[in-house]
C-alpha atoms as a printed R data frame, in Angstrom:
    type eleno elety resid chain resno       x       y       z
1   ATOM     1    CA   UNK     A     1 145.478 -10.449 246.235
2   ATOM     2    CA   UNK     A     2 142.152 -11.624 247.706
3   ATOM     3    CA   UNK     A     3 140.330 -10.796 244.455
4   ATOM     4    CA   UNK     A     4 142.854 -12.818 242.452
5   ATOM     5    CA   UNK     A     5 142.361 -15.739 244.843
6   ATOM     6    CA   UNK     A     6 138.624 -15.569 244.209
7   ATOM     7    CA   UNK     A     7 139.134 -15.568 240.441
8   ATOM     8    CA   UNK     A     8 141.518 -18.540 240.654
9   ATOM     9    CA   UNK     A     9 139.055 -20.567 242.755
10  ATOM    10    CA   UNK     A    10 136.211 -19.806 240.369
11  ATOM    11    CA   UNK     A    11 138.371 -20.644 237.368
12  ATOM    12    CA   UNK     A    12 139.277 -24.028 238.869
13  ATOM    13    CA   UNK     A    13 135.550 -24.696 239.277
14  ATOM    14    CA   UNK     A    14 134.968 -23.715 235.643
15  ATOM    15    CA   UNK     A    15 137.613 -26.170 234.408
16  ATOM    16    CA   UNK     A    16 135.570 -29.037 235.817
17  ATOM    17    CA   UNK     A    17 132.936 -28.233 233.194
18  ATOM    18    CA   UNK     A    18 135.132 -29.920 230.594
19  ATOM    19    CA   UNK     A    19 134.894 -33.672 230.159
20  ATOM    20    CA   UNK     A    20 137.262 -35.231 232.696
21  ATOM    21    CA   UNK     A    21 138.350 -38.757 233.558
22  ATOM    22    CA   UNK     A    22 135.623 -41.358 233.839
23  ATOM    23    CA   UNK     A    23 132.268 -39.886 234.787
24  ATOM    24    CA   UNK     A    24 133.889 -37.079 236.812
25  ATOM    25    CA   UNK     A    25 132.249 -33.673 236.436
26  ATOM    26    CA   UNK     A    26 132.328 -31.562 239.609
27  ATOM    27    CA   UNK     A    27 135.713 -32.554 241.051
28  ATOM    28    CA   UNK     A    28 134.459 -32.507 244.690
29  ATOM    29    CA   UNK     A    29 134.971 -28.755 245.054
30  ATOM    30    CA   UNK     A    30 134.976 -27.451 248.662
31  ATOM    31    CA   UNK     A    31 135.901 -23.866 247.759
32  ATOM    32    CA   UNK     A    32 133.295 -22.031 249.909
33  ATOM    33    CA   UNK     A    33 134.799 -23.328 253.184
34  ATOM    34    CA   UNK     A    34 137.921 -21.207 252.529
35  ATOM    35    CA   UNK     A    35 136.044 -17.936 251.950
36  ATOM    36    CA   UNK     A    36 136.108 -15.157 254.566
37  ATOM    37    CA   UNK     A    37 133.122 -14.459 256.846
38  ATOM    38    CA   UNK     A    38 129.618 -15.452 255.791
39  ATOM    39    CA   UNK     A    39 129.450 -16.208 252.102
40  ATOM    40    CA   UNK     A    40 127.075 -17.662 249.476
41  ATOM    41    CA   UNK     A    41 127.636 -18.593 245.853
42  ATOM    42    CA   UNK     A    42 125.754 -20.024 242.898
43  ATOM    43    CA   UNK     A    43 127.341 -21.294 239.701
44  ATOM    44    CA   UNK     A    44 126.014 -22.534 236.385
45  ATOM    45    CA   UNK     A    45 127.796 -23.989 233.391
46  ATOM    46    CA   UNK     A    46 127.036 -25.410 229.976
47  ATOM    47    CA   UNK     A    47 129.225 -27.866 228.062
48  ATOM    48    CA   UNK     A    48 129.092 -28.765 224.382
49  ATOM    49    CA   UNK     A    49 131.340 -31.760 223.578
50  ATOM    50    CA   UNK     A    50 131.895 -33.119 220.070
51  ATOM    51    CA   UNK     A    51 132.957 -36.745 219.703
52  ATOM    52    CA   UNK     A    52 132.543 -38.708 216.492
53  ATOM    53    CA   UNK     A    53 134.112 -41.851 215.099
54  ATOM    54    CA   UNK     A    54 134.229 -44.435 212.349
55  ATOM    55    CA   UNK     A    55 133.203 -48.093 212.508
56  ATOM    56    CA   UNK     A    56 135.875 -50.741 212.086
57  ATOM    57    CA   UNK     A    57 136.231 -52.077 208.538
58  ATOM    58    CA   UNK     A    58 134.498 -55.337 209.468
59  ATOM    59    CA   UNK     A    59 131.324 -53.305 210.081
60  ATOM    60    CA   UNK     A    60 131.605 -51.302 206.850
61  ATOM    61    CA   UNK     A    61 133.490 -48.240 208.112
62  ATOM    62    CA   UNK     A    62 130.450 -46.022 208.601
63  ATOM    63    CA   UNK     A    63 130.642 -42.801 210.591
64  ATOM    64    CA   UNK     A    64 129.037 -42.780 214.025
65  ATOM    65    CA   UNK     A    65 128.049 -39.077 213.874
66  ATOM    66    CA   UNK     A    66 128.500 -37.030 217.083
67  ATOM    67    CA   UNK     A    67 127.771 -39.291 220.075
68  ATOM    68    CA   UNK     A    68 128.479 -36.814 222.912
69  ATOM    69    CA   UNK     A    69 125.472 -34.864 224.152
70  ATOM    70    CA   UNK     A    70 125.644 -31.349 225.597
71  ATOM    71    CA   UNK     A    71 124.809 -30.882 229.257
72  ATOM    72    CA   UNK     A    72 124.439 -28.257 231.981
73  ATOM    73    CA   UNK     A    73 125.835 -28.139 235.506
74  ATOM    74    CA   UNK     A    74 124.742 -26.182 238.559
75  ATOM    75    CA   UNK     A    75 126.025 -25.837 242.125
76  ATOM    76    CA   UNK     A    76 125.337 -23.878 245.293
77  ATOM    77    CA   UNK     A    77 127.485 -23.138 248.330
78  ATOM    78    CA   UNK     A    78 126.959 -21.361 251.651
79  ATOM    79    CA   UNK     A    79 129.564 -20.777 254.357
80  ATOM    80    CA   UNK     A    80 129.014 -19.485 257.888
81  ATOM    81    CA   UNK     A    81 131.732 -18.319 260.299
82  ATOM    82    CA   UNK     A    82 130.691 -19.739 263.681
83  ATOM    83    CA   UNK     A    83 133.567 -18.118 265.599
84  ATOM    84    CA   UNK     A    84 137.184 -17.081 264.985
85  ATOM    85    CA   UNK     A    85 138.334 -20.675 264.579
86  ATOM    86    CA   UNK     A    86 135.311 -22.721 263.528
87  ATOM    87    CA   UNK     A    87 133.285 -22.439 260.320
88  ATOM    88    CA   UNK     A    88 130.704 -24.536 258.466
89  ATOM    89    CA   UNK     A    89 129.821 -24.835 254.783
90  ATOM    90    CA   UNK     A    90 126.958 -26.486 252.923
91  ATOM    91    CA   UNK     A    91 127.307 -27.184 249.205
92  ATOM    92    CA   UNK     A    92 125.264 -28.912 246.525
93  ATOM    93    CA   UNK     A    93 126.754 -30.119 243.245
94  ATOM    94    CA   UNK     A    94 126.510 -32.784 240.530
95  ATOM    95    CA   UNK     A    95 129.650 -34.904 240.883
96  ATOM    96    CA   UNK     A    96 129.132 -37.573 238.211
97  ATOM    97    CA   UNK     A    97 127.376 -37.714 234.880
98  ATOM    98    CA   UNK     A    98 127.282 -39.117 231.365
99  ATOM    99    CA   UNK     A    99 125.321 -38.259 228.221
100 ATOM   100    CA   UNK     A   100 126.305 -40.493 225.279
101 ATOM   101    CA   UNK     A   101 123.993 -41.437 222.418
102 ATOM   102    CA   UNK     A   102 124.776 -43.197 219.105
103 ATOM   103    CA   UNK     A   103 122.431 -42.500 216.211
104 ATOM   104    CA   UNK     A   104 120.340 -45.609 215.477
105 ATOM   105    CA   UNK     A   105 121.490 -47.644 212.510
106 ATOM   106    CA   UNK     A   106 119.708 -46.754 209.271
107 ATOM   107    CA   UNK     A   107 119.951 -48.007 205.697
108 ATOM   108    CA   UNK     A   108 122.849 -45.660 204.919
109 ATOM   109    CA   UNK     A   109 123.570 -43.753 208.141
110 ATOM   110    CA   UNK     A   110 124.412 -44.550 211.744
111 ATOM   111    CA   UNK     A   111 126.974 -46.909 213.190
112 ATOM   112    CA   UNK     A   112 126.447 -50.568 212.294
113 ATOM   113    CA   UNK     A   113 128.645 -51.607 215.218
114 ATOM   114    CA   UNK     A   114 127.104 -49.426 217.937
115 ATOM   115    CA   UNK     A   115 124.063 -47.624 216.514
116 ATOM   116    CA   UNK     A   116 121.358 -47.082 219.157
117 ATOM   117    CA   UNK     A   117 123.708 -47.423 222.142
118 ATOM   118    CA   UNK     A   118 123.218 -44.779 224.823
119 ATOM   119    CA   UNK     A   119 124.025 -44.016 228.452
120 ATOM   120    CA   UNK     A   120 122.639 -41.399 230.807
121 ATOM   121    CA   UNK     A   121 123.984 -40.916 234.345
122 ATOM   122    CA   UNK     A   122 122.796 -38.212 236.755
123 ATOM   123    CA   UNK     A   123 123.854 -37.465 240.328
124 ATOM   124    CA   UNK     A   124 123.464 -34.870 243.080
125 ATOM   125    CA   UNK     A   125 125.641 -34.479 246.174
126 ATOM   126    CA   UNK     A   126 124.789 -32.608 249.406
127 ATOM   127    CA   UNK     A   127 127.964 -31.816 251.344
128 ATOM   128    CA   UNK     A   128 128.353 -30.523 254.886
129 ATOM   129    CA   UNK     A   129 131.865 -29.425 255.920
130 ATOM   130    CA   UNK     A   130 133.333 -28.104 259.180
131 ATOM   131    CA   UNK     A   131 136.694 -26.331 259.323
132 ATOM   132    CA   UNK     A   132 138.803 -25.607 262.414
133 ATOM   133    CA   UNK     A   133 141.749 -23.165 262.222
134 ATOM   134    CA   UNK     A   134 144.775 -23.425 264.488
135 ATOM   135    CA   UNK     A   135 147.050 -20.529 265.437
136 ATOM   136    CA   UNK     A   136 150.019 -21.643 263.315
137 ATOM   137    CA   UNK     A   137 148.393 -21.404 259.866
138 ATOM   138    CA   UNK     A   138 147.201 -25.009 259.799
139 ATOM   139    CA   UNK     A   139 143.563 -26.056 259.699
140 ATOM   140    CA   UNK     A   140 141.576 -29.264 259.407
141 ATOM   141    CA   UNK     A   141 138.327 -29.748 257.544
142 ATOM   142    CA   UNK     A   142 135.902 -32.585 257.037
143 ATOM   143    CA   UNK     A   143 132.307 -33.661 256.974
144 ATOM   144    CA   UNK     A   144 129.668 -35.884 255.445
145 ATOM   145    CA   UNK     A   145 127.905 -36.041 252.124
146 ATOM   146    CA   UNK     A   146 124.633 -37.525 250.937
147 ATOM   147    CA   UNK     A   147 124.739 -38.512 247.269
148 ATOM   148    CA   UNK     A   148 122.076 -39.664 244.818
149 ATOM   149    CA   UNK     A   149 122.766 -41.392 241.507
150 ATOM   150    CA   UNK     A   150 120.669 -42.911 238.720
151 ATOM   151    CA   UNK     A   151 121.345 -44.283 235.240
152 ATOM   152    CA   UNK     A   152 119.802 -45.604 232.039
153 ATOM   153    CA   UNK     A   153 121.752 -47.720 229.552
154 ATOM   154    CA   UNK     A   154 121.094 -49.358 226.203
155 ATOM   155    CA   UNK     A   155 123.530 -51.592 224.305
156 ATOM   156    CA   UNK     A   156 122.763 -51.758 220.597
157 ATOM   157    CA   UNK     A   157 124.539 -52.633 217.361
158 ATOM   158    CA   UNK     A   158 126.263 -55.629 215.851
159 ATOM   159    CA   UNK     A   159 129.301 -55.230 218.136
160 ATOM   160    CA   UNK     A   160 127.278 -56.469 221.105
161 ATOM   161    CA   UNK     A   161 126.331 -59.811 219.544
162 ATOM   162    CA   UNK     A   162 123.624 -61.556 221.617
163 ATOM   163    CA   UNK     A   163 123.407 -58.503 223.928
164 ATOM   164    CA   UNK     A   164 122.299 -56.283 221.027
165 ATOM   165    CA   UNK     A   165 119.126 -54.578 222.266
166 ATOM   166    CA   UNK     A   166 119.867 -54.891 225.985
167 ATOM   167    CA   UNK     A   167 118.513 -52.096 228.201
168 ATOM   168    CA   UNK     A   168 118.716 -51.371 231.912
169 ATOM   169    CA   UNK     A   169 117.114 -48.689 234.058
170 ATOM   170    CA   UNK     A   170 118.782 -48.088 237.435
171 ATOM   171    CA   UNK     A   171 116.509 -46.018 239.678
172 ATOM   172    CA   UNK     A   172 117.811 -43.249 241.916
173 ATOM   173    CA   UNK     A   173 119.405 -44.270 245.214
174 ATOM   174    CA   UNK     A   174 120.974 -42.244 248.028
175 ATOM   175    CA   UNK     A   175 124.250 -43.222 249.687
176 ATOM   176    CA   UNK     A   176 126.483 -41.583 252.277
177 ATOM   177    CA   UNK     A   177 130.181 -40.853 252.464
178 ATOM   178    CA   UNK     A   178 132.668 -38.549 254.124
179 ATOM   179    CA   UNK     A   179 135.584 -36.263 253.345
180 ATOM   180    CA   UNK     A   180 138.505 -35.075 255.465
181 ATOM   181    CA   UNK     A   181 141.547 -32.918 254.900
182 ATOM   182    CA   UNK     A   182 144.205 -30.534 256.135
183 ATOM   183    CA   UNK     A   183 145.317 -27.110 254.890
184 ATOM   184    CA   UNK     A   184 148.129 -24.632 255.495
185 ATOM   185    CA   UNK     A   185 147.829 -20.883 254.838
186 ATOM   186    CA   UNK     A   186 149.986 -17.750 254.873
187 ATOM   187    CA   UNK     A   187 147.701 -14.826 254.051
188 ATOM   188    CA   UNK     A   188 150.600 -12.363 253.630
189 ATOM   189    CA   UNK     A   189 151.673 -14.146 250.418
190 ATOM   190    CA   UNK     A   190 148.243 -15.622 249.528
191 ATOM   191    CA   UNK     A   191 149.624 -19.119 250.136
192 ATOM   192    CA   UNK     A   192 147.243 -22.001 250.668
193 ATOM   193    CA   UNK     A   193 147.827 -25.722 250.247
194 ATOM   194    CA   UNK     A   194 144.881 -28.054 250.915
195 ATOM   195    CA   UNK     A   195 144.800 -31.854 250.754
196 ATOM   196    CA   UNK     A   196 141.373 -33.540 250.892
197 ATOM   197    CA   UNK     A   197 140.339 -37.201 250.805
198 ATOM   198    CA   UNK     A   198 136.867 -38.187 249.566
199 ATOM   199    CA   UNK     A   199 135.547 -41.615 250.511
200 ATOM   200    CA   UNK     A   200 133.732 -44.130 248.364
201 ATOM   201    CA   UNK     A   201 129.918 -44.030 248.450
202 ATOM   202    CA   UNK     A   202 127.927 -47.275 248.277
203 ATOM   203    CA   UNK     A   203 124.617 -47.455 246.415
204 ATOM   204    CA   UNK     A   204 122.027 -50.173 245.867
205 ATOM   205    CA   UNK     A   205 119.927 -49.244 242.832
206 ATOM   206    CA   UNK     A   206 116.573 -50.822 241.975
207 ATOM   207    CA   UNK     A   207 117.109 -52.184 238.457
208 ATOM   208    CA   UNK     A   208 114.844 -53.215 235.593
209 ATOM   209    CA   UNK     A   209 116.385 -55.064 232.632
210 ATOM   210    CA   UNK     A   210 114.698 -56.199 229.432
211 ATOM   211    CA   UNK     A   211 116.451 -59.584 229.488
212 ATOM   212    CA   UNK     A   212 114.016 -60.704 232.195
213 ATOM   213    CA   UNK     A   213 110.994 -58.418 231.719
214 ATOM   214    CA   UNK     A   214 109.023 -57.595 234.853
215 ATOM   215    CA   UNK     A   215 111.772 -58.648 237.262
216 ATOM   216    CA   UNK     A   216 113.197 -55.972 239.544
217 ATOM   217    CA   UNK     A   217 116.614 -56.617 241.065
218 ATOM   218    CA   UNK     A   218 119.190 -54.480 242.863
219 ATOM   219    CA   UNK     A   219 122.565 -53.438 241.472
220 ATOM   220    CA   UNK     A   220 125.322 -52.552 243.924
221 ATOM   221    CA   UNK     A   221 127.418 -49.612 242.721
222 ATOM   222    CA   UNK     A   222 130.254 -47.887 244.584
223 ATOM   223    CA   UNK     A   223 131.374 -44.461 243.397
224 ATOM   224    CA   UNK     A   224 135.155 -44.044 243.684
225 ATOM   225    CA   UNK     A   225 137.385 -42.605 246.372
226 ATOM   226    CA   UNK     A   226 139.406 -39.546 245.368
227 ATOM   227    CA   UNK     A   227 142.240 -37.343 246.600
228 ATOM   228    CA   UNK     A   228 142.467 -33.615 245.814
229 ATOM   229    CA   UNK     A   229 145.531 -31.391 246.245
230 ATOM   230    CA   UNK     A   230 144.759 -27.689 245.699
231 ATOM   231    CA   UNK     A   231 147.377 -24.963 245.990
232 ATOM   232    CA   UNK     A   232 147.951 -21.269 245.361
233 ATOM   233    CA   UNK     A   233 150.628 -18.697 246.174
234 ATOM   234    CA   UNK     A   234 151.517 -15.134 245.305
235 ATOM   235    CA   UNK     A   235 154.540 -14.974 242.995
236 ATOM   236    CA   UNK     A   236 154.675 -11.189 242.445
237 ATOM   237    CA   UNK     A   237 152.650  -8.125 243.323
238 ATOM   238    CA   UNK     A   238 149.030  -8.678 242.185
239 ATOM   239    CA   UNK     A   239 149.973 -12.038 240.609
240 ATOM   240    CA   UNK     A   240 148.971 -15.514 241.806
241 ATOM   241    CA   UNK     A   241 150.057 -19.014 240.797
242 ATOM   242    CA   UNK     A   242 147.433 -21.704 241.413
243 ATOM   243    CA   UNK     A   243 146.668 -25.294 240.517
244 ATOM   244    CA   UNK     A   244 145.360 -28.694 241.533
245 ATOM   245    CA   UNK     A   245 146.020 -32.423 241.272
246 ATOM   246    CA   UNK     A   246 143.136 -34.887 241.480
247 ATOM   247    CA   UNK     A   247 143.455 -38.674 241.683
248 ATOM   248    CA   UNK     A   248 140.342 -40.847 241.267
249 ATOM   249    CA   UNK     A   249 140.213 -44.635 241.808
250 ATOM   250    CA   UNK     A   250 137.908 -45.447 238.871
251 ATOM   251    CA   UNK     A   251 139.229 -48.995 238.353
252 ATOM   252    CA   UNK     A   252 137.343 -50.151 241.462
253 ATOM   253    CA   UNK     A   253 133.972 -49.139 240.002
254 ATOM   254    CA   UNK     A   254 131.809 -51.944 238.606
255 ATOM   255    CA   UNK     A   255 128.205 -51.852 237.394
256 ATOM   256    CA   UNK     A   256 126.840 -55.375 236.834
257 ATOM   257    CA   UNK     A   257 123.046 -55.732 236.831
258 ATOM   258    CA   UNK     A   258 121.846 -59.258 237.608
259 ATOM   259    CA   UNK     A   259 120.697 -60.480 234.180
260 ATOM   260    CA   UNK     A   260 123.579 -58.723 232.419
261 ATOM   261    CA   UNK     A   261 126.008 -60.458 234.784
262 ATOM   262    CA   UNK     A   262 124.522 -63.897 234.090
263 ATOM   263    CA   UNK     A   263 124.599 -63.354 230.315
264 ATOM   264    CA   UNK     A   264 128.192 -62.071 230.210
265 ATOM   265    CA   UNK     A   265 129.469 -64.733 232.603
266 ATOM   266    CA   UNK     A   266 128.010 -67.446 230.373
267 ATOM   267    CA   UNK     A   267 129.814 -65.956 227.366
268 ATOM   268    CA   UNK     A   268 133.130 -65.521 229.203
269 ATOM   269    CA   UNK     A   269 135.809 -68.253 228.961
270 ATOM   270    CA   UNK     A   270 136.508 -67.740 232.674
271 ATOM   271    CA   UNK     A   271 132.886 -67.410 233.742
272 ATOM   272    CA   UNK     A   272 133.491 -63.856 234.972
273 ATOM   273    CA   UNK     A   273 130.621 -61.372 234.600
274 ATOM   274    CA   UNK     A   274 131.367 -58.088 232.838
275 ATOM   275    CA   UNK     A   275 130.724 -54.544 234.013
276 ATOM   276    CA   UNK     A   276 128.821 -51.892 232.096
277 ATOM   277    CA   UNK     A   277 131.515 -49.453 233.271
278 ATOM   278    CA   UNK     A   278 135.226 -50.062 232.722
279 ATOM   279    CA   UNK     A   279 137.379 -47.009 233.476
280 ATOM   280    CA   UNK     A   280 141.041 -46.719 234.394
281 ATOM   281    CA   UNK     A   281 142.252 -44.722 237.384
282 ATOM   282    CA   UNK     A   282 142.819 -41.080 236.437
283 ATOM   283    CA   UNK     A   283 145.101 -38.284 237.618
284 ATOM   284    CA   UNK     A   284 144.154 -34.788 236.461
285 ATOM   285    CA   UNK     A   285 146.407 -31.717 236.663
286 ATOM   286    CA   UNK     A   286 145.637 -28.012 236.477
287 ATOM   287    CA   UNK     A   287 148.036 -25.044 236.614
288 ATOM   288    CA   UNK     A   288 147.271 -21.367 236.128
289 ATOM   289    CA   UNK     A   289 148.147 -17.721 236.756
290 ATOM   290    CA   UNK     A   290 145.840 -14.997 238.074
291 ATOM   291    CA   UNK     A   291 146.361 -11.248 237.781
292 ATOM   292    CA   UNK     A   292 144.660  -8.295 239.487
293 ATOM   293    CA   UNK     A   293 144.245  -5.403 237.049
294 ATOM   294    CA   UNK     A   294 142.523  -2.878 239.338
295 ATOM   295    CA   UNK     A   295 140.106  -2.682 242.268
296 ATOM   296    CA   UNK     A   296 137.263  -4.160 240.231
297 ATOM   297    CA   UNK     A   297 138.746  -6.497 237.663
298 ATOM   298    CA   UNK     A   298 141.003  -9.542 237.848
299 ATOM   299    CA   UNK     A   299 141.628 -12.360 235.406
300 ATOM   300    CA   UNK     A   300 143.204 -15.789 235.186
301 ATOM   301    CA   UNK     A   301 144.240 -18.450 232.718
302 ATOM   302    CA   UNK     A   302 144.907 -22.128 233.421
303 ATOM   303    CA   UNK     A   303 145.860 -25.312 231.593
304 ATOM   304    CA   UNK     A   304 144.443 -28.767 232.352
305 ATOM   305    CA   UNK     A   305 146.004 -32.118 231.512
306 ATOM   306    CA   UNK     A   306 145.130 -35.775 231.911
307 ATOM   307    CA   UNK     A   307 147.352 -38.491 230.469
308 ATOM   308    CA   UNK     A   308 145.980 -40.849 227.819
309 ATOM   309    CA   UNK     A   309 145.177 -44.313 229.092
310 ATOM   310    CA   UNK     A   310 144.467 -47.633 227.374
311 ATOM   311    CA   UNK     A   311 143.190 -46.769 223.865
312 ATOM   312    CA   UNK     A   312 140.553 -49.530 224.113
313 ATOM   313    CA   UNK     A   313 137.661 -47.945 226.018
314 ATOM   314    CA   UNK     A   314 133.969 -48.497 226.641
315 ATOM   315    CA   UNK     A   315 131.613 -47.295 223.876
316 ATOM   316    CA   UNK     A   316 129.796 -45.445 226.687
317 ATOM   317    CA   UNK     A   317 132.824 -43.123 227.073
318 ATOM   318    CA   UNK     A   318 134.880 -43.217 223.850
319 ATOM   319    CA   UNK     A   319 137.841 -40.971 224.705
320 ATOM   320    CA   UNK     A   320 140.894 -41.130 226.939
321 ATOM   321    CA   UNK     A   321 143.038 -38.297 228.240
322 ATOM   322    CA   UNK     A   322 142.609 -34.578 227.613
323 ATOM   323    CA   UNK     A   323 144.384 -31.239 227.422
324 ATOM   324    CA   UNK     A   324 142.582 -27.946 227.772
325 ATOM   325    CA   UNK     A   325 142.794 -24.265 228.574
326 ATOM   326    CA   UNK     A   326 140.446 -22.047 230.579
327 ATOM   327    CA   UNK     A   327 140.288 -18.248 230.563
328 ATOM   328    CA   UNK     A   328 138.198 -16.272 233.017
329 ATOM   329    CA   UNK     A   329 137.743 -13.040 234.872
330 ATOM   330    CA   UNK     A   330 136.061 -11.585 237.963
331 ATOM   331    CA   UNK     A   331 134.230  -8.298 238.421
332 ATOM   332    CA   UNK     A   332 133.877  -7.131 242.039
333 ATOM   333    CA   UNK     A   333 131.288  -4.603 243.184
334 ATOM   334    CA   UNK     A   334 130.979  -3.997 246.924
335 ATOM   335    CA   UNK     A   335 130.127  -7.422 248.449
336 ATOM   336    CA   UNK     A   336 129.326  -9.145 245.141
337 ATOM   337    CA   UNK     A   337 131.707 -11.034 242.853
338 ATOM   338    CA   UNK     A   338 130.749 -12.062 239.326
339 ATOM   339    CA   UNK     A   339 133.066 -14.562 237.634
340 ATOM   340    CA   UNK     A   340 132.857 -15.964 234.118
341 ATOM   341    CA   UNK     A   341 135.047 -18.418 232.256
342 ATOM   342    CA   UNK     A   342 135.336 -20.360 229.024
343 ATOM   343    CA   UNK     A   343 137.113 -23.681 228.544
344 ATOM   344    CA   UNK     A   344 138.363 -25.433 225.423
345 ATOM   345    CA   UNK     A   345 139.480 -29.046 225.774
346 ATOM   346    CA   UNK     A   346 140.920 -31.468 223.246
347 ATOM   347    CA   UNK     A   347 139.771 -34.999 224.048
348 ATOM   348    CA   UNK     A   348 142.170 -37.880 223.529
349 ATOM   349    CA   UNK     A   349 141.662 -40.344 220.666
350 ATOM   350    CA   UNK     A   350 140.355 -43.805 221.557
351 ATOM   351    CA   UNK     A   351 138.807 -46.968 220.187
352 ATOM   352    CA   UNK     A   352 135.383 -48.052 221.387
353 ATOM   353    CA   UNK     A   353 135.674 -51.740 222.211
354 ATOM   354    CA   UNK     A   354 133.579 -54.732 223.220
355 ATOM   355    CA   UNK     A   355 135.154 -58.032 224.290
356 ATOM   356    CA   UNK     A   356 138.550 -56.242 224.222
357 ATOM   357    CA   UNK     A   357 138.227 -55.741 220.466
358 ATOM   358    CA   UNK     A   358 138.086 -52.336 218.752
359 ATOM   359    CA   UNK     A   359 134.708 -51.706 217.091
360 ATOM   360    CA   UNK     A   360 135.019 -48.001 216.190
361 ATOM   361    CA   UNK     A   361 137.788 -45.372 216.234
362 ATOM   362    CA   UNK     A   362 137.200 -41.889 217.684
363 ATOM   363    CA   UNK     A   363 139.530 -39.002 216.791
364 ATOM   364    CA   UNK     A   364 139.451 -35.202 216.968
365 ATOM   365    CA   UNK     A   365 137.156 -34.969 219.989
366 ATOM   366    CA   UNK     A   366 136.767 -31.605 221.693
367 ATOM   367    CA   UNK     A   367 134.686 -29.841 224.295
368 ATOM   368    CA   UNK     A   368 133.735 -26.199 224.833
369 ATOM   369    CA   UNK     A   369 132.370 -25.148 228.219
370 ATOM   370    CA   UNK     A   370 131.224 -21.808 229.624
371 ATOM   371    CA   UNK     A   371 130.588 -21.063 233.272
372 ATOM   372    CA   UNK     A   372 129.244 -18.245 235.434
373 ATOM   373    CA   UNK     A   373 129.553 -17.860 239.205
374 ATOM   374    CA   UNK     A   374 127.952 -15.255 241.486
375 ATOM   375    CA   UNK     A   375 129.333 -14.891 245.023
376 ATOM   376    CA   UNK     A   376 128.114 -12.627 247.812
377 ATOM   377    CA   UNK     A   377 129.722 -11.883 251.176
378 ATOM   378    CA   UNK     A   378 127.485 -10.851 254.084
């Protein structure tokens, strides 16, 4: 059953390779802290999303071409068993990201409404976690994380009116947060239920905008708090049921550089500045089954779901909701475990909007991700 548990945990990590709610990519995975003994792992994944749309009729109905860019993800984890009750894990991952680029408007190609718009967001998180086990199957875990984030944005096309051509570069900044949780385990039936809270992380990013060339300001950005519920249990001999629920408070996230805020407040009837990011809160679900075939091989399959939200979304993330499936397997040789998985996700249809007005419609979006994880027990 232990090998199936390993496959399930790796498969859950692989599912995060698919485009999820908001800018979410890594899902705040703390898997290594629940491994036995001293353990190290490295994972790598590649994602190829496809997301294309059509301009609204007022802009001529041109196609946008594919605006979603492929990306890669990597993570590392190390866990040390200090004594029978206390353990420590260090992990590094990339929790948030975005890679969206609209082909520039040409004489006959490219979106008239949004051509030339792009967004790039990169982040890295360093997480330290302690876990203390009690005698009754319960344990507590928690720790701190140091997180860096940076972004570059350009707003282009007729849909942006006077902001057509706006650019902003937000330099990398490090912020600090914490996480804390509780778990219950029954090894005889491979049962584990873990609930973990992840705090917000505040950043102050040095920002350069082209509205006021040469001026450097600071943009305050807070990445969202989140709550993860992960569970697994044996349901038959050599068979495991596993899943997760993740809630992220995206609606609290605002990105308003100084000059952008002044310009959008002046254009607003209420004098309220806009945010470059406007994302609804998301709840993501995953449910799967793992099966041990023999001493060396085990496999798993899982389904992921996220409900569609408001169909009017930011052009920097033109989809809402998703449903996907992930298939993976683990090969075990002595102390080494090699896990691979592939994910297919259908992205929900949406309308890219500015000023609460649809500017382009996106349908038929999809994403294909592949992941590989190597784990070694000492």
